Amino acid sequence: MGRVTVKTLAATLGVSPATVSNAYNRPDQLSGELRARILATAAELGYAGPDAAARTLRSGRSGAVGVLLTEQLSYAFSDPFAVEFLTGLSEVVEQHQTSVLLMPLSFSDNEPDVTAIQRASIDALTIMCLPEQHPAAALARARGIRFVGTDIRDDPDSSWVAIDDLRGGVLVGEHLAALGHRDVAVLVERNAPAGREVVELDPAEVTFLDYASRLRGLQQSLPGRLTLVSGGHNALASGAAAARALMARPDPPTAVVGLSDVLALGALTALAELGVDVPGQVSVCGFDDIADAAARDLTTVQQPIRERGRLVGRLLVDAEAGPRQVVLPISLVPRGSTGPAPR
């Protein structure tokens, strides 16, 4: 027998090609017995199922949604925030028989390589760890790929699921100010290897919308000196390196704020290794309230990470889903890592 097609399989079974197609694409239209007979005969004849590319052309849908990352692919499986967010997103899209395509964005000569977006066969796209004004997002829109953001946007036609990051920064700033802190260091990520080099940044160099908003909230609510430093991308090693560099200064800060829990937890580890009393000498705060934050008694801003992923997933798979602009609640969770500023 030559190449087995839907038509030849239908002829062998004595059913219509539409019935064979339903066995793969609309199983609820057939009895369990008939579908089992079709699949068994297909296996005997070596028929692997309908051609995915042809189905995409007919339907105008790829059956996949994309998640764009600036980090390496392993980041999606190692960063606690990313894991929780993607778990929520996947819980929704899998109910719609939709795949998730993780797309790490590479760089060539310090310029973003948007080849992945040019070639990707996806119906919708969201972004993690990337400014939404990035060329990759613009290219996706130009291709007609629906875009779902994770930051608050002014465009009334945009779709996004976000938290009020500015308010989160204010909550942390007010908490530290009430404890008497007037010299605070802020840990932020940048596109650089973790822990190799610690640099001091200008606020204008913070391009991620969530981090920039959190930083503005801190600036609005904290009196005194605010120092912005980075030890690399969002990793424990980055936070640890930044904390060591800060403690080596002749006038170290009385409080350290990680713009993510990962950076803050890295700082806690380094401070413990240095024998620094937390919070007696230095207070530490984070953002997100990942699982390890509670285990390490870290003061942080709580956000519903998995629910955020679920809502993004719903907007990715359903263009008509609503509401299309959602601000999720946040709260400050004071724990043992913060205390009064030392006199």
GROMACS .gro file of C-alpha atoms in nm:
model
  343
    1MET     CA    1   0.000   0.000   0.000
    2GLY     CA    2   0.121   0.352  -0.086
    3ARG     CA    3   0.088   0.657   0.134
    4VAL     CA    4  -0.216   0.625   0.360
    5THR     CA    5  -0.446   0.927   0.361
    6VAL     CA    6  -0.774   1.016   0.524
    7LYS     CA    7  -0.955   0.899   0.212
    8THR     CA    8  -0.782   0.559   0.197
    9LEU     CA    9  -0.839   0.502   0.567
   10ALA     CA   10  -1.206   0.598   0.529
   11ALA     CA   11  -1.243   0.358   0.236
   12THR     CA   12  -1.085   0.073   0.433
   13LEU     CA   13  -1.322   0.132   0.724
   14GLY     CA   14  -1.629   0.198   0.513
   15VAL     CA   15  -1.689   0.542   0.667
   16SER     CA   16  -1.670   0.897   0.535
   17PRO     CA   17  -1.347   1.101   0.543
   18ALA     CA   18  -1.529   1.345   0.775
   19THR     CA   19  -1.583   1.064   1.026
   20VAL     CA   20  -1.211   0.981   1.022
   21SER     CA   21  -1.127   1.348   1.070
   22ASN     CA   22  -1.366   1.370   1.366
   23ALA     CA   23  -1.182   1.081   1.534
   24TYR     CA   24  -0.878   1.310   1.562
   25ASN     CA   25  -1.022   1.660   1.578
   26ARG     CA   26  -1.373   1.623   1.725
   27PRO     CA   27  -1.382   1.297   1.922
   28ASP     CA   28  -1.699   1.403   2.102
   29GLN     CA   29  -1.887   1.358   1.772
   30LEU     CA   30  -1.822   0.982   1.767
   31SER     CA   31  -1.899   0.687   1.989
   32GLY     CA   32  -1.606   0.555   2.187
   33GLU     CA   33  -1.625   0.222   2.003
   34LEU     CA   34  -1.614   0.379   1.655
   35ARG     CA   35  -1.328   0.612   1.743
   36ALA     CA   36  -1.128   0.323   1.890
   37ARG     CA   37  -1.183   0.117   1.570
   38ILE     CA   38  -1.068   0.408   1.352
   39LEU     CA   39  -0.754   0.469   1.558
   40ALA     CA   40  -0.669   0.099   1.570
   41THR     CA   41  -0.703   0.061   1.192
   42ALA     CA   42  -0.497   0.377   1.141
   43ALA     CA   43  -0.219   0.231   1.355
   44GLU     CA   44  -0.226  -0.096   1.156
   45LEU     CA   45  -0.198   0.093   0.827
   46GLY     CA   46   0.069   0.334   0.952
   47TYR     CA   47  -0.149   0.645   0.934
   48ALA     CA   48  -0.013   0.909   1.176
   49GLY     CA   49  -0.308   1.146   1.169
   50PRO     CA   50  -0.410   1.463   0.981
   51ASP     CA   51  -0.129   1.683   0.852
   52ALA     CA   52  -0.074   1.960   1.107
   53ALA     CA   53   0.048   2.215   0.853
   54ALA     CA   54  -0.252   2.159   0.628
   55ARG     CA   55  -0.487   2.187   0.923
   56THR     CA   56  -0.325   2.519   1.019
   57LEU     CA   57  -0.374   2.653   0.667
   58ARG     CA   58  -0.739   2.549   0.661
   59SER     CA   59  -0.829   2.687   1.004
   60GLY     CA   60  -0.606   2.995   1.007
   61ARG     CA   61  -0.492   2.891   1.357
   62SER     CA   62  -0.172   2.723   1.467
   63GLY     CA   63  -0.303   2.588   1.797
   64ALA     CA   64  -0.005   2.733   1.984
   65VAL     CA   65   0.068   3.043   2.190
   66GLY     CA   66   0.411   3.191   2.252
   67VAL     CA   67   0.594   3.313   2.562
   68LEU     CA   68   0.893   3.533   2.485
   69LEU     CA   69   1.191   3.532   2.723
   70THR     CA   70   1.513   3.730   2.733
   71GLU     CA   71   1.673   3.466   2.949
   72GLN     CA   72   1.796   3.125   2.837
   73LEU     CA   73   1.531   2.856   2.807
   74SER     CA   74   1.643   2.702   3.137
   75TYR     CA   75   1.528   3.021   3.312
   76ALA     CA   76   1.165   2.922   3.259
   77PHE     CA   77   1.224   2.606   3.462
   78SER     CA   78   1.451   2.748   3.733
   79ASP     CA   79   1.310   3.087   3.833
   80PRO     CA   80   1.031   3.038   4.092
   81PHE     CA   81   0.822   3.327   3.959
   82ALA     CA   82   0.848   3.200   3.600
   83VAL     CA   83   0.760   2.845   3.707
   84GLU     CA   84   0.450   2.957   3.896
   85PHE     CA   85   0.335   3.195   3.621
   86LEU     CA   86   0.383   2.936   3.344
   87THR     CA   87   0.208   2.671   3.551
   88GLY     CA   88  -0.103   2.888   3.573
   89LEU     CA   89  -0.085   2.976   3.205
   90SER     CA   90  -0.044   2.611   3.103
   91GLU     CA   91  -0.335   2.499   3.320
   92VAL     CA   92  -0.563   2.714   3.105
   93VAL     CA   93  -0.425   2.666   2.756
   94GLU     CA   94  -0.408   2.287   2.786
   95GLN     CA   95  -0.785   2.285   2.842
   96HIS     CA   96  -0.815   2.432   2.491
   97GLN     CA   97  -0.584   2.174   2.329
   98THR     CA   98  -0.332   2.453   2.274
   99SER     CA   99   0.047   2.424   2.299
  100VAL     CA  100   0.287   2.667   2.465
  101LEU     CA  101   0.598   2.768   2.273
  102LEU     CA  102   0.878   2.912   2.489
  103MET     CA  103   1.097   3.144   2.284
  104PRO     CA  104   1.425   3.264   2.438
  105LEU     CA  105   1.537   3.584   2.267
  106SER     CA  106   1.900   3.579   2.160
  107PHE     CA  107   2.125   3.872   2.080
  108SER     CA  108   2.368   3.932   1.792
  109ASP     CA  109   2.620   4.217   1.826
  110ASN     CA  110   2.413   4.341   2.123
  111GLU     CA  111   2.107   4.368   1.899
  112PRO     CA  112   1.801   4.148   1.959
  113ASP     CA  113   1.757   3.864   1.714
  114VAL     CA  114   1.387   3.859   1.623
  115THR     CA  115   1.413   3.552   1.397
  116ALA     CA  116   1.208   3.348   1.643
  117ILE     CA  117   0.915   3.586   1.606
  118GLN     CA  118   0.949   3.597   1.229
  119ARG     CA  119   0.929   3.218   1.202
  120ALA     CA  120   0.701   3.129   1.493
  121SER     CA  121   0.367   2.969   1.409
  122ILE     CA  122   0.162   3.101   1.699
  123ASP     CA  123  -0.181   3.257   1.747
  124ALA     CA  124  -0.093   3.488   2.036
  125LEU     CA  125   0.208   3.605   2.234
  126THR     CA  126   0.294   3.718   2.583
  127ILE     CA  127   0.622   3.844   2.722
  128MET     CA  128   0.818   3.765   3.035
  129CYS     CA  129   1.122   3.962   3.143
  130LEU     CA  130   1.120   4.191   2.840
  131PRO     CA  131   1.014   4.552   2.784
  132GLU     CA  132   0.685   4.552   2.592
  133GLN     CA  133   0.814   4.827   2.363
  134HIS     CA  134   1.079   4.580   2.247
  135PRO     CA  135   1.119   4.524   1.867
  136ALA     CA  136   1.008   4.163   1.907
  137ALA     CA  137   0.669   4.273   2.043
  138ALA     CA  138   0.631   4.527   1.762
  139LEU     CA  139   0.710   4.258   1.503
  140ALA     CA  140   0.451   4.025   1.653
  141ARG     CA  141   0.187   4.296   1.624
  142ALA     CA  142   0.292   4.369   1.265
  143ARG     CA  143   0.240   4.000   1.183
  144GLY     CA  144  -0.109   4.016   1.328
  145ILE     CA  145  -0.024   3.798   1.626
  146ARG     CA  146  -0.244   3.889   1.922
  147PHE     CA  147  -0.043   4.031   2.210
  148VAL     CA  148  -0.121   3.997   2.580
  149GLY     CA  149   0.093   4.210   2.811
  150THR     CA  150   0.188   4.169   3.174
  151ASP     CA  151   0.218   4.540   3.256
  152ILE     CA  152  -0.035   4.823   3.274
  153ARG     CA  153  -0.071   5.002   2.940
  154ASP     CA  154  -0.253   5.325   2.851
  155ASP     CA  155  -0.378   5.193   2.515
  156PRO     CA  156  -0.754   5.122   2.559
  157ASP     CA  157  -0.736   4.848   2.294
  158SER     CA  158  -0.451   4.660   2.459
  159SER     CA  159  -0.487   4.336   2.654
  160TRP     CA  160  -0.294   4.280   2.976
  161VAL     CA  161  -0.296   4.125   3.322
  162ALA     CA  162  -0.087   4.322   3.568
  163ILE     CA  163  -0.035   4.436   3.923
  164ASP     CA  164   0.013   4.792   4.040
  165ASP     CA  165   0.393   4.778   4.062
  166LEU     CA  166   0.412   5.147   4.151
  167ARG     CA  167   0.188   5.084   4.452
  168GLY     CA  168   0.406   4.788   4.547
  169GLY     CA  169   0.709   5.013   4.559
  170VAL     CA  170   0.521   5.263   4.772
  171LEU     CA  171   0.419   4.989   5.019
  172VAL     CA  172   0.779   4.880   5.066
  173GLY     CA  173   0.905   5.239   5.088
  174GLU     CA  174   0.647   5.338   5.348
  175HIS     CA  175   0.728   5.027   5.552
  176LEU     CA  176   1.100   5.102   5.559
  177ALA     CA  177   1.048   5.475   5.616
  178ALA     CA  178   0.830   5.400   5.920
  179LEU     CA  179   1.116   5.188   6.056
  180GLY     CA  180   1.352   5.484   6.025
  181HIS     CA  181   1.555   5.377   5.721
  182ARG     CA  182   1.710   5.666   5.528
  183ASP     CA  183   1.989   5.487   5.339
  184VAL     CA  184   1.847   5.213   5.116
  185ALA     CA  185   2.005   5.008   4.835
  186VAL     CA  186   1.786   4.867   4.557
  187LEU     CA  187   1.888   4.550   4.372
  188VAL     CA  188   1.778   4.528   4.008
  189GLU     CA  189   1.859   4.284   3.728
  190ARG     CA  190   2.028   4.370   3.401
  191ASN     CA  191   2.122   4.169   3.092
  192ALA     CA  192   2.454   4.039   3.220
  193PRO     CA  193   2.593   3.713   3.368
  194ALA     CA  194   2.495   3.660   3.730
  195GLY     CA  195   2.746   3.759   3.994
  196ARG     CA  196   3.042   3.847   3.773
  197GLU     CA  197   3.031   4.224   3.809
  198VAL     CA  198   2.839   4.461   4.035
  199VAL     CA  199   2.763   4.802   3.891
  200GLU     CA  200   2.577   5.106   4.013
  201LEU     CA  201   2.295   5.213   3.781
  202ASP     CA  202   2.102   5.526   3.703
  203PRO     CA  203   1.722   5.490   3.731
  204ALA     CA  204   1.693   5.571   3.359
  205GLU     CA  205   1.882   5.246   3.285
  206VAL     CA  206   1.599   5.035   3.429
  207THR     CA  207   1.400   4.943   3.116
  208PHE     CA  208   1.172   4.668   3.246
  209LEU     CA  209   0.835   4.829   3.310
  210ASP     CA  210   0.762   4.641   3.632
  211TYR     CA  211   1.102   4.719   3.785
  212ALA     CA  212   1.086   5.082   3.674
  213SER     CA  213   0.743   5.123   3.834
  214ARG     CA  214   0.854   4.958   4.159
  215LEU     CA  215   1.157   5.186   4.167
  216ARG     CA  216   0.941   5.497   4.119
  217GLY     CA  217   0.724   5.386   4.409
  218LEU     CA  218   1.028   5.355   4.631
  219GLN     CA  219   1.153   5.696   4.522
  220GLN     CA  220   0.817   5.852   4.605
  221SER     CA  221   0.791   5.704   4.954
  222LEU     CA  222   1.148   5.684   5.085
  223PRO     CA  223   1.332   5.988   5.217
  224GLY     CA  224   1.711   5.999   5.215
  225ARG     CA  225   1.957   5.816   4.991
  226LEU     CA  226   1.855   5.551   4.738
  227THR     CA  227   2.135   5.355   4.567
  228LEU     CA  228   2.061   5.135   4.265
  229VAL     CA  229   2.294   4.839   4.203
  230SER     CA  230   2.295   4.526   3.987
  231GLY     CA  231   2.491   4.204   4.005
  232GLY     CA  232   2.355   4.066   3.676
  233HIS     CA  233   2.037   3.896   3.558
  234ASN     CA  234   1.762   3.778   3.790
  235ALA     CA  235   1.943   3.509   3.990
  236LEU     CA  236   2.042   3.434   4.348
  237ALA     CA  237   2.408   3.488   4.256
  238SER     CA  238   2.330   3.840   4.135
  239GLY     CA  239   2.164   3.937   4.461
  240ALA     CA  240   2.443   3.779   4.664
  241ALA     CA  241   2.718   3.959   4.468
  242ALA     CA  242   2.540   4.292   4.502
  243ALA     CA  243   2.497   4.248   4.878
  244ARG     CA  244   2.865   4.163   4.926
  245ALA     CA  245   2.968   4.473   4.731
  246LEU     CA  246   2.735   4.692   4.936
  247MET     CA  247   2.863   4.558   5.267
  248ALA     CA  248   3.223   4.624   5.156
  249ARG     CA  249   3.151   4.997   5.132
  250PRO     CA  250   3.262   5.224   5.417
  251ASP     CA  251   2.899   5.336   5.463
  252PRO     CA  252   2.677   5.035   5.386
  253PRO     CA  253   2.299   5.087   5.362
  254THR     CA  254   2.067   5.009   5.649
  255ALA     CA  255   1.819   4.835   5.417
  256VAL     CA  256   1.834   4.638   5.092
  257VAL     CA  257   1.534   4.602   4.860
  258GLY     CA  258   1.542   4.337   4.589
  259LEU     CA  259   1.305   4.423   4.305
  260SER     CA  260   1.240   4.050   4.296
  261ASP     CA  261   1.239   3.792   4.574
  262VAL     CA  262   1.516   3.601   4.396
  263LEU     CA  263   1.753   3.898   4.424
  264ALA     CA  264   1.649   3.960   4.785
  265LEU     CA  265   1.700   3.594   4.881
  266GLY     CA  266   2.045   3.600   4.722
  267ALA     CA  267   2.124   3.904   4.935
  268LEU     CA  268   2.002   3.725   5.249
  269THR     CA  269   2.236   3.434   5.177
  270ALA     CA  270   2.537   3.661   5.133
  271LEU     CA  271   2.457   3.862   5.446
  272ALA     CA  272   2.433   3.542   5.650
  273GLU     CA  273   2.772   3.427   5.515
  274LEU     CA  274   2.922   3.765   5.611
  275GLY     CA  275   2.779   3.742   5.962
  276VAL     CA  276   2.560   4.049   5.915
  277ASP     CA  277   2.266   4.060   6.155
  278VAL     CA  278   1.932   4.074   5.966
  279PRO     CA  279   1.741   4.285   6.057
  280GLY     CA  280   1.958   4.422   6.338
  281GLN     CA  281   2.218   4.571   6.105
  282VAL     CA  282   2.046   4.551   5.767
  283SER     CA  283   1.680   4.501   5.675
  284VAL     CA  284   1.590   4.314   5.354
  285CYS     CA  285   1.273   4.330   5.142
  286GLY     CA  286   1.166   4.160   4.821
  287PHE     CA  287   0.881   4.150   4.569
  288ASP     CA  288   0.647   3.868   4.454
  289ASP     CA  289   0.618   3.637   4.760
  290ILE     CA  290   0.747   3.321   4.597
  291ALA     CA  291   0.739   3.006   4.812
  292ASP     CA  292   1.094   3.048   4.944
  293ALA     CA  293   1.014   3.398   5.071
  294ALA     CA  294   0.804   3.265   5.357
  295ALA     CA  295   1.055   2.991   5.432
  296ARG     CA  296   1.333   3.253   5.465
  297ASP     CA  297   1.113   3.494   5.666
  298LEU     CA  298   1.147   3.760   5.394
  299THR     CA  299   0.935   4.074   5.403
  300THR     CA  300   0.788   4.110   5.056
  301VAL     CA  301   0.502   4.226   4.836
  302GLN     CA  302   0.259   3.943   4.767
  303GLN     CA  303   0.099   3.901   4.427
  304PRO     CA  304  -0.118   3.612   4.294
  305ILE     CA  305   0.141   3.475   4.050
  306ARG     CA  306  -0.037   3.160   3.935
  307GLU     CA  307  -0.371   3.337   3.895
  308ARG     CA  308  -0.194   3.600   3.685
  309GLY     CA  309  -0.066   3.323   3.460
  310ARG     CA  310  -0.414   3.173   3.433
  311LEU     CA  311  -0.569   3.503   3.328
  312VAL     CA  312  -0.295   3.565   3.070
  313GLY     CA  313  -0.354   3.214   2.938
  314ARG     CA  314  -0.727   3.279   2.902
  315LEU     CA  315  -0.662   3.593   2.697
  316LEU     CA  316  -0.407   3.411   2.483
  317VAL     CA  317  -0.645   3.133   2.380
  318ASP     CA  318  -0.965   3.337   2.359
  319ALA     CA  319  -0.961   3.665   2.168
  320GLU     CA  320  -1.309   3.743   2.300
  321ALA     CA  321  -1.235   3.672   2.666
  322GLY     CA  322  -1.292   3.949   2.912
  323PRO     CA  323  -1.217   4.157   3.097
  324ARG     CA  324  -0.915   4.228   2.879
  325GLN     CA  325  -0.739   4.463   3.122
  326VAL     CA  326  -0.699   4.327   3.474
  327VAL     CA  327  -0.517   4.474   3.776
  328LEU     CA  328  -0.469   4.205   4.040
  329PRO     CA  329  -0.448   4.285   4.414
  330ILE     CA  330  -0.119   4.307   4.603
  331SER     CA  331  -0.030   4.342   4.970
  332LEU     CA  332   0.278   4.393   5.185
  333VAL     CA  333   0.370   4.089   5.392
  334PRO     CA  334   0.593   4.205   5.682
  335ARG     CA  335   0.820   3.928   5.816
  336GLY     CA  336   1.131   3.895   6.023
  337SER     CA  337   1.379   4.031   5.767
  338THR     CA  338   1.287   4.394   5.840
  339GLY     CA  339   1.323   4.592   6.159
  340PRO     CA  340   1.411   4.939   6.291
  341ALA     CA  341   1.711   5.110   6.137
  342PRO     CA  342   2.023   5.087   6.354
  343ARG     CA  343   2.105   5.407   6.540
   0.00000   0.00000   0.00000
